[in-house]
Amino acid sequence: MAEMLHLLPVIAAVFFAQAYADYTYPAVWSAATLVNSTVPYMDGKTDLKGYLAYTNSTGGPRPAVIIYPDWDGISNYERWRANLLAAQGYIAFVADVYNTSVQQGPTLPIAARSALMGEYRSNSTKWRNRLLAALTKVRTFDLVQKDKIFAIGYCFGGGGVLELMRAWPSTPGLLGVAGFHAGPLTTAGPKALAGNPLQVQVYNGADDPGITTENRLAFTSEMRAANMTWNYYAYGHTVHAFTLMENPIWDGSKSMSNGYNPSSDKASWWALRGLLLESFSLTNSTNPYTAAGGAYDYQTGINGERLLSAVAA
Ligand SMILES: *[C@@H]1O[C@H](CO)[C@@H](O)[C@H](O)[C@H]1NC(C)=O
Ligand SMILES: *[C@@H]1O[C@H](CO)[C@@H](O)[C@H](O)[C@H]1NC(C)=O
Ligand SMILES: *[C@@H]1O[C@H](CO)[C@@H](O)[C@H](O)[C@H]1NC(C)=O
Ligand SMILES: *[C@@H]1O[C@H](CO)[C@@H](O)[C@H](O)[C@H]1NC(C)=O
Ligand SMILES: *[C@@H]1O[C@H](CO)[C@@H](O)[C@H](O)[C@H]1NC(C)=O
Ligand SMILES: *[C@@H]1O[C@H](CO)[C@@H](O)[C@H](O)[C@H]1NC(C)=O
């Protein structure tokens, strides 16, 4: 069980009290070529430990995607998403937003998760520093194209990538951010600066009870005031945590604030994949409408995987 609606900790605690085993996700990549490791890094004097994944069926530098975890920190869920992105040809790095002394994953007590999120959400300086530490680390990897970095996040991490976006211009190499069931949409700190060039996408459930109309309007105003390139997707018949396949499917009742929605999960994942291809200039954007444009171009890896490669448009 990786996350829960932050506004309803009591219901959350009761509903998911028994779910303490980390979920096993389907391995849909080639184990023969997936390289992974845990990577120590720091934010000031605080020890952090991220998770790195990439494929060795191709060599050379490539774009990177940083994944910011939901409220229980790094668990199988984030490592799974990282492996999926690695198999698509990217360098994937799961950021550590807590620290090495926090027991991250499904065993982290609900009360501790809420307290931890509160520490960051209430102090935008602390939060931005911690988020930026991962970007700084990723830019040191030889295999990363340092001007082609994207950040995605889930729930607390989705709110996190919006906070990271607001740290521009202190975000070298970062092209954009995407938040899934992201919250909060607003910040306790300074808003996005005018002219912020980052691409922003939010993939939220239209029925997520944690997202108020007021929040959405505040976010919309912030994006417009900064003249950003942004999108807010509100997936229908979809509540919070809709990308976590271990969650029961939403029954449509108000008593369920979380629920998996397979079609919204897939649609948002495709949206992200397209966004990454566009942002990293891996599409044939001269003419994306032709079948040949396809609009994605692949090369074949040494073990037969289809890997992305840049198309000179
Ligand atoms: C790629 O990585 C896998 C998994 O770590 C390893 O077993 C394999 O030998 C590596 N292949 C190459 C060509 O480096
Ligand atoms: C990391 O790689 C090892 C060795 O290939 C594999 O056994 C393990 O499942 C991988 N970890 C994750 C989280 O995918
Ligand atoms: C690690 O995080 C916990 C919870 O926020 C905090 O109490 C502790 O001081 C942190 N450790 C370091 C070294 O920052
Ligand atoms: C916010 O975090 C910064 C950086 O960690 C720290 O220096 C500052 O004292 C914190 N502010 C408050 C009000 O706790
Ligand atoms: C807003 O951004 C667009 C590009 O997305 C640009 O053409 C326009 O000049 C910008 N407007 C202002 C006021 O900066
Ligand atoms: C990209 O689009 C241009 C213009 O339509 C076309 O000439 C070129 O062949 C396309 N390249 C690929 C790889 O599809």
PDB file of N, CA and C in Angstrom, residues 109-168:
ATOM      1  N   PRO A 109       4.440   3.992   9.454  1.00  0.00           N
ATOM      2  CA  PRO A 109       3.100   4.235  10.018  1.00  0.00           C
ATOM      3  C   PRO A 109       2.424   5.468   9.408  1.00  0.00           C
ATOM      4  N   ILE A 110       1.113   5.379   9.287  1.00  0.00           N
ATOM      5  CA  ILE A 110       0.320   6.458   8.685  1.00  0.00           C
ATOM      6  C   ILE A 110       0.590   7.799   9.379  1.00  0.00           C
ATOM      7  N   ALA A 111       0.648   7.792  10.700  1.00  0.00           N
ATOM      8  CA  ALA A 111       0.850   9.052  11.431  1.00  0.00           C
ATOM      9  C   ALA A 111       2.208   9.658  11.081  1.00  0.00           C
ATOM     10  N   ALA A 112       3.207   8.791  10.900  1.00  0.00           N
ATOM     11  CA  ALA A 112       4.550   9.280  10.547  1.00  0.00           C
ATOM     12  C   ALA A 112       4.542   9.882   9.144  1.00  0.00           C
ATOM     13  N   ARG A 113       3.794   9.261   8.239  1.00  0.00           N
ATOM     14  CA  ARG A 113       3.726   9.788   6.865  1.00  0.00           C
ATOM     15  C   ARG A 113       3.139  11.195   6.864  1.00  0.00           C
ATOM     16  N   SER A 114       2.052  11.365   7.606  1.00  0.00           N
ATOM     17  CA  SER A 114       1.398  12.676   7.650  1.00  0.00           C
ATOM     18  C   SER A 114       2.340  13.713   8.247  1.00  0.00           C
ATOM     19  N   ALA A 115       3.041  13.316   9.315  1.00  0.00           N
ATOM     20  CA  ALA A 115       3.954  14.256   9.969  1.00  0.00           C
ATOM     21  C   ALA A 115       5.094  14.640   9.020  1.00  0.00           C
ATOM     22  N   LEU A 116       5.631  13.644   8.318  1.00  0.00           N
ATOM     23  CA  LEU A 116       6.734  13.905   7.384  1.00  0.00           C
ATOM     24  C   LEU A 116       6.283  14.850   6.256  1.00  0.00           C
ATOM     25  N   MET A 117       5.137  14.555   5.667  1.00  0.00           N
ATOM     26  CA  MET A 117       4.653  15.422   4.584  1.00  0.00           C
ATOM     27  C   MET A 117       4.480  16.847   5.091  1.00  0.00           C
ATOM     28  N   GLY A 118       3.942  16.949   6.315  1.00  0.00           N
ATOM     29  CA  GLY A 118       3.707  18.272   6.906  1.00  0.00           C
ATOM     30  C   GLY A 118       4.986  19.079   7.042  1.00  0.00           C
ATOM     31  N   GLU A 119       6.088  18.401   7.408  1.00  0.00           N
ATOM     32  CA  GLU A 119       7.381  19.095   7.573  1.00  0.00           C
ATOM     33  C   GLU A 119       7.793  19.805   6.286  1.00  0.00           C
ATOM     34  N   TYR A 120       7.551  19.133   5.156  1.00  0.00           N
ATOM     35  CA  TYR A 120       7.974  19.701   3.870  1.00  0.00           C
ATOM     36  C   TYR A 120       6.960  20.696   3.326  1.00  0.00           C
ATOM     37  N   ARG A 121       5.699  20.314   3.405  1.00  0.00           N
ATOM     38  CA  ARG A 121       4.663  21.184   2.840  1.00  0.00           C
ATOM     39  C   ARG A 121       4.614  22.537   3.535  1.00  0.00           C
ATOM     40  N   SER A 122       4.980  22.553   4.821  1.00  0.00           N
ATOM     41  CA  SER A 122       4.895  23.818   5.560  1.00  0.00           C
ATOM     42  C   SER A 122       6.157  24.659   5.392  1.00  0.00           C
ATOM     43  N   ASN A 123       7.210  24.083   4.821  1.00  0.00           N
ATOM     44  CA  ASN A 123       8.459  24.838   4.664  1.00  0.00           C
ATOM     45  C   ASN A 123       8.987  24.643   3.242  1.00  0.00           C
ATOM     46  N   SER A 124       8.630  25.588   2.378  1.00  0.00           N
ATOM     47  CA  SER A 124       8.961  25.420   0.959  1.00  0.00           C
ATOM     48  C   SER A 124      10.465  25.451   0.711  1.00  0.00           C
ATOM     49  N   THR A 125      11.219  26.121   1.586  1.00  0.00           N
ATOM     50  CA  THR A 125      12.675  26.159   1.418  1.00  0.00           C
ATOM     51  C   THR A 125      13.255  24.774   1.641  1.00  0.00           C
ATOM     52  N   LYS A 126      12.823  24.165   2.731  1.00  0.00           N
ATOM     53  CA  LYS A 126      13.294  22.825   3.064  1.00  0.00           C
ATOM     54  C   LYS A 126      12.897  21.836   1.962  1.00  0.00           C
ATOM     55  N   TRP A 127      11.654  21.945   1.524  1.00  0.00           N
ATOM     56  CA  TRP A 127      11.135  21.023   0.498  1.00  0.00           C
ATOM     57  C   TRP A 127      11.905  21.191  -0.812  1.00  0.00           C
ATOM     58  N   ARG A 128      12.055  22.442  -1.258  1.00  0.00           N
ATOM     59  CA  ARG A 128      12.747  22.681  -2.531  1.00  0.00           C
ATOM     60  C   ARG A 128      14.201  22.213  -2.474  1.00  0.00           C
ATOM     61  N   ASN A 129      14.869  22.460  -1.338  1.00  0.00           N
ATOM     62  CA  ASN A 129      16.256  21.997  -1.215  1.00  0.00           C
ATOM     63  C   ASN A 129      16.341  20.483  -1.385  1.00  0.00           C
ATOM     64  N   ARG A 130      15.419  19.792  -0.748  1.00  0.00           N
ATOM     65  CA  ARG A 130      15.439  18.331  -0.781  1.00  0.00           C
ATOM     66  C   ARG A 130      15.137  17.800  -2.187  1.00  0.00           C
ATOM     67  N   LEU A 131      14.202  18.454  -2.867  1.00  0.00           N
ATOM     68  CA  LEU A 131      13.848  18.057  -4.236  1.00  0.00           C
ATOM     69  C   LEU A 131      15.004  18.345  -5.189  1.00  0.00           C
ATOM     70  N   LEU A 132      15.641  19.497  -4.997  1.00  0.00           N
ATOM     71  CA  LEU A 132      16.742  19.916  -5.870  1.00  0.00           C
ATOM     72  C   LEU A 132      17.978  19.042  -5.695  1.00  0.00           C
ATOM     73  N   ALA A 133      18.137  18.460  -4.499  1.00  0.00           N
ATOM     74  CA  ALA A 133      19.302  17.593  -4.251  1.00  0.00           C
ATOM     75  C   ALA A 133      19.312  16.429  -5.243  1.00  0.00           C
ATOM     76  N   ALA A 134      18.134  15.917  -5.588  1.00  0.00           N
ATOM     77  CA  ALA A 134      18.059  14.799  -6.539  1.00  0.00           C
ATOM     78  C   ALA A 134      18.449  15.270  -7.943  1.00  0.00           C
ATOM     79  N   LEU A 135      17.996  16.450  -8.317  1.00  0.00           N
ATOM     80  CA  LEU A 135      18.343  16.994  -9.639  1.00  0.00           C
ATOM     81  C   LEU A 135      19.858  17.194  -9.741  1.00  0.00           C
ATOM     82  N   THR A 136      20.437  17.746  -8.692  1.00  0.00           N
ATOM     83  CA  THR A 136      21.892  17.956  -8.659  1.00  0.00           C
ATOM     84  C   THR A 136      22.619  16.623  -8.820  1.00  0.00           C
ATOM     85  N   LYS A 137      22.121  15.602  -8.111  1.00  0.00           N
ATOM     86  CA  LYS A 137      22.771  14.291  -8.172  1.00  0.00           C
ATOM     87  C   LYS A 137      22.667  13.692  -9.578  1.00  0.00           C
ATOM     88  N   VAL A 138      21.481  13.760 -10.143  1.00  0.00           N
ATOM     89  CA  VAL A 138      21.268  13.166 -11.470  1.00  0.00           C
ATOM     90  C   VAL A 138      22.173  13.820 -12.519  1.00  0.00           C
ATOM     91  N   ARG A 139      22.426  15.105 -12.350  1.00  0.00           N
ATOM     92  CA  ARG A 139      23.280  15.810 -13.309  1.00  0.00           C
ATOM     93  C   ARG A 139      24.753  15.402 -13.214  1.00  0.00           C
ATOM     94  N   THR A 140      25.100  14.656 -12.156  1.00  0.00           N
ATOM     95  CA  THR A 140      26.491  14.183 -12.054  1.00  0.00           C
ATOM     96  C   THR A 140      26.692  12.848 -12.783  1.00  0.00           C
ATOM     97  N   PHE A 141      25.601  12.178 -13.190  1.00  0.00           N
ATOM     98  CA  PHE A 141      25.749  10.863 -13.834  1.00  0.00           C
ATOM     99  C   PHE A 141      26.267  11.023 -15.265  1.00  0.00           C
ATOM    100  N   ASP A 142      27.313  10.280 -15.591  1.00  0.00           N
ATOM    101  CA  ASP A 142      27.879  10.336 -16.940  1.00  0.00           C
ATOM    102  C   ASP A 142      26.854   9.951 -18.008  1.00  0.00           C
ATOM    103  N   LEU A 143      25.941   9.055 -17.642  1.00  0.00           N
ATOM    104  CA  LEU A 143      24.985   8.562 -18.634  1.00  0.00           C
ATOM    105  C   LEU A 143      23.808   9.505 -18.878  1.00  0.00           C
ATOM    106  N   VAL A 144      23.799  10.651 -18.182  1.00  0.00           N
ATOM    107  CA  VAL A 144      22.659  11.571 -18.321  1.00  0.00           C
ATOM    108  C   VAL A 144      22.988  12.746 -19.236  1.00  0.00           C
ATOM    109  N   GLN A 145      22.078  13.027 -20.157  1.00  0.00           N
ATOM    110  CA  GLN A 145      22.174  14.249 -20.958  1.00  0.00           C
ATOM    111  C   GLN A 145      21.694  15.378 -20.047  1.00  0.00           C
ATOM    112  N   LYS A 146      22.625  16.218 -19.643  1.00  0.00           N
ATOM    113  CA  LYS A 146      22.355  17.130 -18.528  1.00  0.00           C
ATOM    114  C   LYS A 146      21.327  18.219 -18.810  1.00  0.00           C
ATOM    115  N   ASP A 147      21.018  18.401 -20.086  1.00  0.00           N
ATOM    116  CA  ASP A 147      19.992  19.396 -20.419  1.00  0.00           C
ATOM    117  C   ASP A 147      18.661  18.738 -20.758  1.00  0.00           C
ATOM    118  N   LYS A 148      18.553  17.438 -20.482  1.00  0.00           N
ATOM    119  CA  LYS A 148      17.309  16.732 -20.808  1.00  0.00           C
ATOM    120  C   LYS A 148      16.812  15.948 -19.603  1.00  0.00           C
ATOM    121  N   ILE A 149      16.238  16.681 -18.661  1.00  0.00           N
ATOM    122  CA  ILE A 149      15.774  16.038 -17.434  1.00  0.00           C
ATOM    123  C   ILE A 149      14.314  16.419 -17.201  1.00  0.00           C
ATOM    124  N   PHE A 150      13.540  15.423 -16.790  1.00  0.00           N
ATOM    125  CA  PHE A 150      12.128  15.643 -16.498  1.00  0.00           C
ATOM    126  C   PHE A 150      11.865  15.093 -15.103  1.00  0.00           C
ATOM    127  N   ALA A 151      10.875  15.629 -14.419  1.00  0.00           N
ATOM    128  CA  ALA A 151      10.545  15.132 -13.075  1.00  0.00           C
ATOM    129  C   ALA A 151       9.081  14.747 -13.019  1.00  0.00           C
ATOM    130  N   ILE A 152       8.810  13.574 -12.453  1.00  0.00           N
ATOM    131  CA  ILE A 152       7.422  13.164 -12.241  1.00  0.00           C
ATOM    132  C   ILE A 152       7.260  12.803 -10.766  1.00  0.00           C
ATOM    133  N   GLY A 153       6.009  12.800 -10.301  1.00  0.00           N
ATOM    134  CA  GLY A 153       5.788  12.437  -8.904  1.00  0.00           C
ATOM    135  C   GLY A 153       4.371  11.976  -8.681  1.00  0.00           C
ATOM    136  N   TYR A 154       4.215  11.255  -7.590  1.00  0.00           N
ATOM    137  CA  TYR A 154       2.924  10.679  -7.236  1.00  0.00           C
ATOM    138  C   TYR A 154       2.459  11.227  -5.892  1.00  0.00           C
ATOM    139  N   CYS A 155       1.212  11.710  -5.834  1.00  0.00           N
ATOM    140  CA  CYS A 155       0.617  12.204  -4.596  1.00  0.00           C
ATOM    141  C   CYS A 155       1.504  13.267  -3.951  1.00  0.00           C
ATOM    142  N   PHE A 156       2.101  12.990  -2.795  1.00  0.00           N
ATOM    143  CA  PHE A 156       3.021  13.938  -2.155  1.00  0.00           C
ATOM    144  C   PHE A 156       4.148  14.321  -3.131  1.00  0.00           C
ATOM    145  N   GLY A 157       4.613  13.354  -3.900  1.00  0.00           N
ATOM    146  CA  GLY A 157       5.657  13.626  -4.895  1.00  0.00           C
ATOM    147  C   GLY A 157       5.126  14.432  -6.080  1.00  0.00           C
ATOM    148  N   GLY A 158       3.815  14.313  -6.346  1.00  0.00           N
ATOM    149  CA  GLY A 158       3.186  15.100  -7.400  1.00  0.00           C
ATOM    150  C   GLY A 158       3.112  16.566  -6.981  1.00  0.00           C
ATOM    151  N   GLY A 159       2.734  16.782  -5.714  1.00  0.00           N
ATOM    152  CA  GLY A 159       2.789  18.137  -5.158  1.00  0.00           C
ATOM    153  C   GLY A 159       4.244  18.599  -5.149  1.00  0.00           C
ATOM    154  N   GLY A 160       5.141  17.648  -4.894  1.00  0.00           N
ATOM    155  CA  GLY A 160       6.578  17.944  -4.856  1.00  0.00           C
ATOM    156  C   GLY A 160       7.107  18.456  -6.187  1.00  0.00           C
ATOM    157  N   VAL A 161       6.715  17.826  -7.289  1.00  0.00           N
ATOM    158  CA  VAL A 161       7.256  18.288  -8.573  1.00  0.00           C
ATOM    159  C   VAL A 161       6.725  19.683  -8.925  1.00  0.00           C
ATOM    160  N   LEU A 162       5.526  20.006  -8.430  1.00  0.00           N
ATOM    161  CA  LEU A 162       5.030  21.378  -8.656  1.00  0.00           C
ATOM    162  C   LEU A 162       5.878  22.365  -7.852  1.00  0.00           C
ATOM    163  N   GLU A 163       6.270  21.934  -6.644  1.00  0.00           N
ATOM    164  CA  GLU A 163       7.145  22.783  -5.816  1.00  0.00           C
ATOM    165  C   GLU A 163       8.519  22.925  -6.485  1.00  0.00           C
ATOM    166  N   LEU A 164       9.007  21.831  -7.049  1.00  0.00           N
ATOM    167  CA  LEU A 164      10.287  21.852  -7.761  1.00  0.00           C
ATOM    168  C   LEU A 164      10.212  22.818  -8.949  1.00  0.00           C
ATOM    169  N   MET A 165       9.114  22.760  -9.685  1.00  0.00           N
ATOM    170  CA  MET A 165       8.907  23.656 -10.828  1.00  0.00           C
ATOM    171  C   MET A 165       8.983  25.119 -10.376  1.00  0.00           C
ATOM    172  N   ARG A 166       8.446  25.400  -9.182  1.00  0.00           N
ATOM    173  CA  ARG A 166       8.443  26.780  -8.683  1.00  0.00           C
ATOM    174  C   ARG A 166       9.843  27.258  -8.304  1.00  0.00           C
ATOM    175  N   ALA A 167      10.780  26.309  -8.192  1.00  0.00           N
ATOM    176  CA  ALA A 167      12.154  26.691  -7.832  1.00  0.00           C
ATOM    177  C   ALA A 167      12.921  27.237  -9.036  1.00  0.00           C
ATOM    178  N   TRP A 168      12.332  27.127 -10.250  1.00  0.00           N
ATOM    179  CA  TRP A 168      12.992  27.722 -11.421  1.00  0.00           C
ATOM    180  C   TRP A 168      13.264  29.192 -11.129  1.00  0.00           C
TER     181      TRP A 168
END
